């Protein structure tokens, strides 16, 4: 892609999307268009990045999409269709399927789009396998969205969405031969470019509750954004799925870094009550009566640090942030600044 090509970021006010916009701007890209849902957030981002062209648009309806995609060369999809009336994860999946198919059809109709970089998730790869002895996963694997007792049903809708995207790209409907690559972030952590995002650290550790200790693959949000851009530039990435995992740690190790480097008052400011982490072997023992469930087979191997994510494409991206401690500390510092300034 040339620096004067039109680049579209769907969900530009999002955690990764805002960093993609920031990094593209710093690299000299001059035609960046972003879509948003929230007017206030869009105005704040516009102040931070005045070069952006912003449109209010969502994947549940066609309004504004023709103008958004007109003359675009590459699309970063950080968004998903959402319908608050959906009551099951299968229904959410069908909504996401409809949304991604609409986007891809409109991209074909635009005629100019050459590539889609679609953000999926590790949860579309590494869960609900039928072989309980399987502990190593690559991008060749798929989560079985139809298996019962999944521990997190969000993976159902994301898997349905991604499969629908690949089906369209490989079908005769893709008459302009748009290429696609997908990125599958693990736990996304690190400082938010914008002040309204809670780091994954917050979602994992806040609240007066108990949780099992477990291994934790993660990626710094700045690497997640930079990897999106690297995949955009790479013809070798076309047609491939890519794990995004810069480091491996545990929930307890993340909590220890926070406790060792921040005061109790600072921790309360960011996290409020902090979750109690129970050793994984203790929880695994408690779960032994349900060993046949997908929940047990997915989670207990992670509690014993047995699951391995192995990318088929290690050459696709060189991570800058490989020390989880630095990512955790910089994320906490940014959330503290945002809280104190907000």
CSV table of C-alpha atoms in Angstrom, one decimal:
chain,number,residue,atom,x,y,z
A,1,UNK,CA,0.0,0.0,0.0
A,2,UNK,CA,1.2,3.5,-0.8
A,3,UNK,CA,1.1,6.3,1.8
A,4,UNK,CA,-1.5,8.2,-0.2
A,5,UNK,CA,-3.8,5.2,-0.6
A,6,UNK,CA,-7.1,5.4,1.2
A,7,UNK,CA,-7.1,3.1,4.3
A,8,UNK,CA,-10.3,2.3,6.2
A,9,UNK,CA,-10.3,1.3,9.9
A,10,UNK,CA,-13.6,-0.1,11.0
A,11,UNK,CA,-14.0,0.6,14.8
A,12,UNK,CA,-11.3,3.3,14.8
A,13,UNK,CA,-12.2,4.4,18.4
A,14,UNK,CA,-11.5,0.9,19.7
A,15,UNK,CA,-8.6,-0.3,21.7
A,16,UNK,CA,-6.6,-1.7,18.8
A,17,UNK,CA,-8.2,0.5,16.1
A,18,UNK,CA,-7.1,3.7,17.7
A,19,UNK,CA,-3.5,2.5,17.8
A,20,UNK,CA,-3.6,1.4,14.2
A,21,UNK,CA,-4.7,5.0,13.3
A,22,UNK,CA,-2.0,6.5,15.4
A,23,UNK,CA,0.7,4.2,13.9
A,24,UNK,CA,-0.4,4.8,10.3
A,25,UNK,CA,-0.4,8.5,10.9
A,26,UNK,CA,3.1,8.4,12.3
A,27,UNK,CA,4.2,6.4,9.2
A,28,UNK,CA,2.9,9.1,6.9
A,29,UNK,CA,-0.3,7.6,5.6
A,30,UNK,CA,-2.5,10.6,4.7
A,31,UNK,CA,-5.8,9.1,3.7
A,32,UNK,CA,-7.1,7.4,6.8
A,33,UNK,CA,-10.8,6.9,7.2
A,34,UNK,CA,-12.3,5.5,10.4
A,35,UNK,CA,-15.8,4.4,11.4
A,36,UNK,CA,-17.3,4.9,14.9
A,37,UNK,CA,-20.5,4.4,16.9
A,38,UNK,CA,-20.0,6.9,19.7
A,39,UNK,CA,-19.9,10.6,18.7
A,40,UNK,CA,-18.1,11.8,21.9
A,41,UNK,CA,-15.3,9.3,21.5
A,42,UNK,CA,-15.0,10.2,17.8
A,43,UNK,CA,-14.6,13.9,18.6
A,44,UNK,CA,-11.9,13.1,21.2
A,45,UNK,CA,-10.0,10.9,18.8
A,46,UNK,CA,-10.3,13.6,16.1
A,47,UNK,CA,-8.6,16.0,18.5
A,48,UNK,CA,-5.7,13.6,19.0
A,49,UNK,CA,-5.5,12.7,15.3
A,50,UNK,CA,-6.8,15.7,13.2
A,51,UNK,CA,-5.9,13.9,9.9
A,52,UNK,CA,-8.6,11.3,10.3
A,53,UNK,CA,-11.7,11.3,8.2
A,54,UNK,CA,-14.5,9.9,10.4
A,55,UNK,CA,-17.9,8.5,9.6
A,56,UNK,CA,-20.6,7.1,11.9
A,57,UNK,CA,-21.4,3.6,10.6
A,58,UNK,CA,-22.1,0.2,12.0
A,59,UNK,CA,-22.3,-3.3,10.5
A,60,UNK,CA,-26.0,-3.7,11.2
A,61,UNK,CA,-27.1,-1.3,8.4
A,62,UNK,CA,-25.8,0.0,5.1
A,63,UNK,CA,-25.9,3.7,5.9
A,64,UNK,CA,-22.6,5.6,4.9
A,65,UNK,CA,-20.7,2.4,3.9
A,66,UNK,CA,-20.6,3.3,0.2
A,67,UNK,CA,-18.9,6.6,1.0
A,68,UNK,CA,-16.6,5.0,3.6
A,69,UNK,CA,-15.4,2.3,1.2
A,70,UNK,CA,-15.3,4.4,-2.0
A,71,UNK,CA,-11.7,4.4,-3.4
A,72,UNK,CA,-10.4,2.5,-0.4
A,73,UNK,CA,-7.5,0.1,-1.0
A,74,UNK,CA,-7.3,-1.7,2.4
A,75,UNK,CA,-9.8,-2.2,5.2
A,76,UNK,CA,-8.9,-3.1,8.8
A,77,UNK,CA,-12.0,-4.6,10.4
A,78,UNK,CA,-12.0,-4.1,14.1
A,79,UNK,CA,-15.8,-4.3,14.4
A,80,UNK,CA,-18.6,-6.8,14.5
A,81,UNK,CA,-22.4,-6.5,13.9
A,82,UNK,CA,-24.4,-6.5,17.1
A,83,UNK,CA,-28.1,-6.7,17.8
A,84,UNK,CA,-29.3,-6.2,21.4
A,85,UNK,CA,-32.3,-8.3,20.7
A,86,UNK,CA,-30.2,-11.5,20.2
A,87,UNK,CA,-30.8,-13.8,23.2
A,88,UNK,CA,-28.4,-16.7,22.3
A,89,UNK,CA,-24.8,-16.8,21.1
A,90,UNK,CA,-26.0,-18.6,18.0
A,91,UNK,CA,-28.3,-15.7,17.3
A,92,UNK,CA,-25.3,-13.3,17.9
A,93,UNK,CA,-23.3,-15.4,15.5
A,94,UNK,CA,-25.9,-15.1,12.8
A,95,UNK,CA,-26.0,-11.4,13.3
A,96,UNK,CA,-22.2,-11.3,13.0
A,97,UNK,CA,-22.3,-13.5,9.9
A,98,UNK,CA,-24.8,-11.1,8.3
A,99,UNK,CA,-22.7,-8.1,9.2
A,100,UNK,CA,-19.4,-9.4,7.8
A,101,UNK,CA,-21.0,-10.6,4.6
A,102,UNK,CA,-22.6,-7.2,4.1
A,103,UNK,CA,-19.1,-5.5,4.6
A,104,UNK,CA,-17.4,-7.9,2.1
A,105,UNK,CA,-20.2,-7.5,-0.5
A,106,UNK,CA,-19.9,-3.7,-0.2
A,107,UNK,CA,-16.1,-3.9,-0.5
A,108,UNK,CA,-16.6,-5.9,-3.7
A,109,UNK,CA,-19.0,-3.4,-5.0
A,110,UNK,CA,-16.6,-0.5,-4.2
A,111,UNK,CA,-14.2,-2.1,-6.8
A,112,UNK,CA,-11.1,-0.5,-5.3
A,113,UNK,CA,-10.6,-2.6,-2.2
A,114,UNK,CA,-7.6,-5.0,-2.5
A,115,UNK,CA,-7.3,-6.4,1.0
A,116,UNK,CA,-9.1,-6.9,4.3
A,117,UNK,CA,-7.3,-7.4,7.5
A,118,UNK,CA,-9.9,-8.9,9.8
A,119,UNK,CA,-9.4,-9.1,13.6
A,120,UNK,CA,-10.7,-12.4,14.9
A,121,UNK,CA,-9.6,-13.9,18.2
A,122,UNK,CA,-7.7,-16.8,19.7
A,123,UNK,CA,-11.0,-18.2,20.8
A,124,UNK,CA,-11.8,-19.2,17.2
A,125,UNK,CA,-8.7,-21.5,17.2
A,126,UNK,CA,-7.9,-23.1,20.5
A,127,UNK,CA,-11.0,-24.3,22.2
A,128,UNK,CA,-13.6,-27.0,22.2
A,129,UNK,CA,-11.5,-29.6,20.4
A,130,UNK,CA,-12.8,-33.1,20.5
A,131,UNK,CA,-9.4,-34.7,21.5
A,132,UNK,CA,-8.8,-34.0,25.2
A,133,UNK,CA,-5.1,-34.9,24.9
A,134,UNK,CA,-4.5,-32.1,22.3
A,135,UNK,CA,-2.6,-29.3,23.9
A,136,UNK,CA,-0.7,-27.7,21.0
A,137,UNK,CA,-2.7,-25.4,18.7
A,138,UNK,CA,-1.7,-23.6,15.4
A,139,UNK,CA,-3.7,-21.5,13.0
A,140,UNK,CA,-4.8,-24.7,11.3
A,141,UNK,CA,-7.1,-25.5,14.2
A,142,UNK,CA,-10.7,-24.3,14.6
A,143,UNK,CA,-12.9,-24.0,17.7
A,144,UNK,CA,-15.9,-26.2,17.5
A,145,UNK,CA,-18.7,-23.7,18.0
A,146,UNK,CA,-21.3,-26.5,18.2
A,147,UNK,CA,-19.8,-28.3,21.2
A,148,UNK,CA,-21.8,-28.1,24.4
A,149,UNK,CA,-20.4,-26.7,27.7
A,150,UNK,CA,-18.1,-24.1,26.2
A,151,UNK,CA,-16.7,-22.0,29.0
A,152,UNK,CA,-17.1,-18.7,27.1
A,153,UNK,CA,-19.9,-18.7,24.5
A,154,UNK,CA,-18.6,-15.5,23.0
A,155,UNK,CA,-16.3,-17.8,21.0
A,156,UNK,CA,-19.3,-19.2,19.3
A,157,UNK,CA,-20.3,-16.0,17.5
A,158,UNK,CA,-16.7,-15.0,16.7
A,159,UNK,CA,-16.1,-18.4,15.1
A,160,UNK,CA,-19.3,-18.2,13.1
A,161,UNK,CA,-18.3,-14.7,11.9
A,162,UNK,CA,-14.8,-15.7,10.8
A,163,UNK,CA,-16.0,-18.8,9.0
A,164,UNK,CA,-18.6,-16.7,7.1
A,165,UNK,CA,-15.8,-14.2,6.1
A,166,UNK,CA,-13.6,-17.0,4.7
A,167,UNK,CA,-16.5,-18.6,2.9
A,168,UNK,CA,-17.3,-15.3,1.1
A,169,UNK,CA,-13.6,-14.6,0.3
A,170,UNK,CA,-13.2,-18.0,-1.3
A,171,UNK,CA,-16.5,-17.9,-3.1
A,172,UNK,CA,-17.6,-16.7,-6.6
A,173,UNK,CA,-19.2,-13.7,-4.9
A,174,UNK,CA,-15.7,-12.3,-4.5
A,175,UNK,CA,-15.6,-11.2,-8.1
A,176,UNK,CA,-12.9,-8.5,-7.5
A,177,UNK,CA,-10.6,-11.1,-5.9
A,178,UNK,CA,-10.2,-9.2,-2.6
A,179,UNK,CA,-7.6,-10.9,-0.4
A,180,UNK,CA,-8.0,-11.4,3.3
A,181,UNK,CA,-5.8,-12.2,6.3
A,182,UNK,CA,-7.0,-12.6,9.8
A,183,UNK,CA,-5.2,-11.8,13.1
A,184,UNK,CA,-6.1,-13.7,16.3
A,185,UNK,CA,-5.0,-11.7,19.3
A,186,UNK,CA,-4.6,-13.4,22.6
A,187,UNK,CA,-5.2,-11.3,25.8
A,188,UNK,CA,-4.6,-7.7,24.6
A,189,UNK,CA,-2.8,-5.7,27.2
A,190,UNK,CA,-0.9,-2.4,27.4
A,191,UNK,CA,-1.5,1.3,27.4
A,192,UNK,CA,-4.6,2.5,25.5
A,193,UNK,CA,-4.0,5.4,23.1
A,194,UNK,CA,-7.4,6.8,24.1
A,195,UNK,CA,-8.6,7.4,27.6
A,196,UNK,CA,-11.9,5.4,27.6
A,197,UNK,CA,-10.6,1.8,27.3
A,198,UNK,CA,-10.0,-0.5,30.2
A,199,UNK,CA,-7.0,-2.7,29.7
A,200,UNK,CA,-7.5,-6.5,29.7
A,201,UNK,CA,-5.8,-6.3,33.1
A,202,UNK,CA,-8.9,-4.6,34.4
A,203,UNK,CA,-11.3,-7.1,33.0
A,204,UNK,CA,-9.3,-10.0,34.3
A,205,UNK,CA,-8.5,-8.8,37.8
A,206,UNK,CA,-11.0,-6.2,39.0
A,207,UNK,CA,-13.9,-7.1,41.3
A,208,UNK,CA,-14.6,-8.9,44.5
A,209,UNK,CA,-14.5,-12.4,43.1
A,210,UNK,CA,-12.4,-15.5,43.0
A,211,UNK,CA,-10.7,-16.9,39.8
A,212,UNK,CA,-8.5,-19.8,39.0
A,213,UNK,CA,-4.8,-19.2,38.3
A,214,UNK,CA,-3.9,-20.1,34.7
A,215,UNK,CA,-1.4,-19.6,32.0
A,216,UNK,CA,-2.0,-16.5,30.0
A,217,UNK,CA,-0.8,-15.8,26.4
A,218,UNK,CA,-0.8,-12.1,25.8
A,219,UNK,CA,0.0,-9.4,23.2
A,220,UNK,CA,0.8,-5.7,23.8
A,221,UNK,CA,-1.9,-3.6,22.1
A,222,UNK,CA,0.9,-1.6,20.3
A,223,UNK,CA,2.2,-4.9,18.8
A,224,UNK,CA,-1.4,-5.9,18.0
A,225,UNK,CA,-1.8,-2.7,16.0
A,226,UNK,CA,1.6,-2.9,14.3
A,227,UNK,CA,1.0,-6.6,13.4
A,228,UNK,CA,-2.2,-5.5,11.6
A,229,UNK,CA,-0.2,-3.1,9.6
A,230,UNK,CA,2.5,-5.6,8.9
A,231,UNK,CA,-0.1,-8.1,7.6
A,232,UNK,CA,-1.6,-5.3,5.4
A,233,UNK,CA,1.8,-4.9,3.7
A,234,UNK,CA,2.6,-8.6,3.3
A,235,UNK,CA,1.4,-10.5,0.2
A,236,UNK,CA,2.6,-13.7,1.9
A,237,UNK,CA,0.0,-13.1,4.6
A,238,UNK,CA,-2.9,-13.3,2.2
A,239,UNK,CA,-5.3,-16.2,2.8
A,240,UNK,CA,-3.7,-17.0,6.2
A,241,UNK,CA,-4.7,-16.8,9.9
A,242,UNK,CA,-2.2,-15.4,12.4
A,243,UNK,CA,-1.8,-15.9,16.1
A,244,UNK,CA,-0.9,-12.6,17.9
A,245,UNK,CA,1.0,-13.7,21.0
A,246,UNK,CA,4.0,-11.8,22.2
A,247,UNK,CA,4.5,-13.3,25.6
A,248,UNK,CA,3.3,-15.9,28.0
A,249,UNK,CA,2.6,-15.4,31.7
A,250,UNK,CA,0.0,-16.2,34.4
A,251,UNK,CA,-2.8,-14.4,36.1
A,252,UNK,CA,-1.0,-14.5,39.4
A,253,UNK,CA,2.3,-13.2,37.9
A,254,UNK,CA,0.4,-10.2,36.5
A,255,UNK,CA,-1.2,-9.6,39.9
A,256,UNK,CA,2.2,-9.8,41.6
A,257,UNK,CA,3.7,-7.3,39.2
A,258,UNK,CA,0.9,-4.9,40.1
A,259,UNK,CA,1.2,-5.4,43.8
A,260,UNK,CA,5.0,-5.0,43.7
A,261,UNK,CA,5.0,-1.8,41.7
A,262,UNK,CA,1.9,0.1,42.8
A,263,UNK,CA,0.5,1.3,46.1
A,264,UNK,CA,-2.7,-0.1,47.5
A,265,UNK,CA,-4.4,3.3,46.8
A,266,UNK,CA,-3.2,3.3,43.2
A,267,UNK,CA,-4.5,-0.3,42.7
A,268,UNK,CA,-7.9,0.6,44.2
A,269,UNK,CA,-8.1,3.7,41.9
A,270,UNK,CA,-7.7,1.5,38.8
A,271,UNK,CA,-9.1,-1.9,39.8
A,272,UNK,CA,-11.3,-1.3,42.8
A,273,UNK,CA,-11.6,-4.6,44.6
A,274,UNK,CA,-9.0,-7.1,43.3
A,275,UNK,CA,-10.0,-10.6,42.4
A,276,UNK,CA,-8.7,-13.4,44.6
A,277,UNK,CA,-6.6,-15.9,42.6
A,278,UNK,CA,-6.9,-19.5,43.6
A,279,UNK,CA,-4.1,-22.0,42.6
A,280,UNK,CA,-4.9,-23.8,39.5
A,281,UNK,CA,-4.3,-27.3,40.9
A,282,UNK,CA,-6.9,-26.6,43.7
A,283,UNK,CA,-9.5,-25.6,41.1
A,284,UNK,CA,-8.7,-28.5,38.9
A,285,UNK,CA,-9.3,-30.9,41.7
A,286,UNK,CA,-12.7,-29.3,42.4
A,287,UNK,CA,-13.6,-29.7,38.7
A,288,UNK,CA,-12.6,-33.4,38.5
A,289,UNK,CA,-16.3,-34.6,38.6
A,290,UNK,CA,-16.9,-32.8,35.2
A,291,UNK,CA,-13.8,-34.1,33.3
A,292,UNK,CA,-15.9,-34.9,30.2
A,293,UNK,CA,-17.0,-31.4,29.6
A,294,UNK,CA,-15.5,-28.9,27.2
A,295,UNK,CA,-15.0,-26.5,30.1
A,296,UNK,CA,-12.8,-28.9,31.9
A,297,UNK,CA,-10.8,-30.0,28.8
A,298,UNK,CA,-10.3,-26.4,27.7
A,299,UNK,CA,-9.4,-24.8,31.1
A,300,UNK,CA,-7.6,-27.4,33.3
A,301,UNK,CA,-4.7,-27.9,30.9
A,302,UNK,CA,-4.2,-24.1,31.0
A,303,UNK,CA,-4.2,-24.2,34.8
A,304,UNK,CA,-1.3,-26.7,34.6
A,305,UNK,CA,0.5,-24.6,31.9
A,306,UNK,CA,0.2,-27.4,29.3
A,307,UNK,CA,-1.3,-25.5,26.4
A,308,UNK,CA,1.0,-24.3,23.6
A,309,UNK,CA,0.2,-21.8,20.9
A,310,UNK,CA,2.6,-22.4,18.0
A,311,UNK,CA,2.3,-20.1,15.0
A,312,UNK,CA,2.8,-21.4,11.5
A,313,UNK,CA,4.2,-18.1,10.4
A,314,UNK,CA,6.8,-16.8,12.9
A,315,UNK,CA,8.2,-14.6,10.1
A,316,UNK,CA,5.0,-12.6,9.8
A,317,UNK,CA,5.8,-10.2,12.6
A,318,UNK,CA,8.7,-9.4,15.1
A,319,UNK,CA,7.2,-8.4,18.5
A,320,UNK,CA,8.6,-5.3,20.2
A,321,UNK,CA,6.9,-5.9,23.6
A,322,UNK,CA,7.9,-9.3,24.7
A,323,UNK,CA,8.3,-8.6,28.5
A,324,UNK,CA,4.8,-8.9,30.1
A,325,UNK,CA,6.0,-7.0,33.1
A,326,UNK,CA,6.7,-3.9,31.1
A,327,UNK,CA,3.3,-4.1,29.3
A,328,UNK,CA,1.5,-4.5,32.7
A,329,UNK,CA,3.3,-1.6,34.3
A,330,UNK,CA,2.8,0.8,31.4
A,331,UNK,CA,-0.9,-0.2,31.2
A,332,UNK,CA,-1.4,0.5,34.9
A,333,UNK,CA,0.4,3.8,34.6
A,334,UNK,CA,-1.8,4.9,31.7
A,335,UNK,CA,-5.0,3.8,33.4
A,336,UNK,CA,-3.9,5.8,36.5
A,337,UNK,CA,-3.3,8.9,34.4
A,338,UNK,CA,-6.6,8.5,32.7
A,339,UNK,CA,-8.4,8.1,36.0
A,340,UNK,CA,-6.7,11.1,37.6
A,341,UNK,CA,-7.2,13.3,34.5
A,342,UNK,CA,-10.8,12.3,33.9
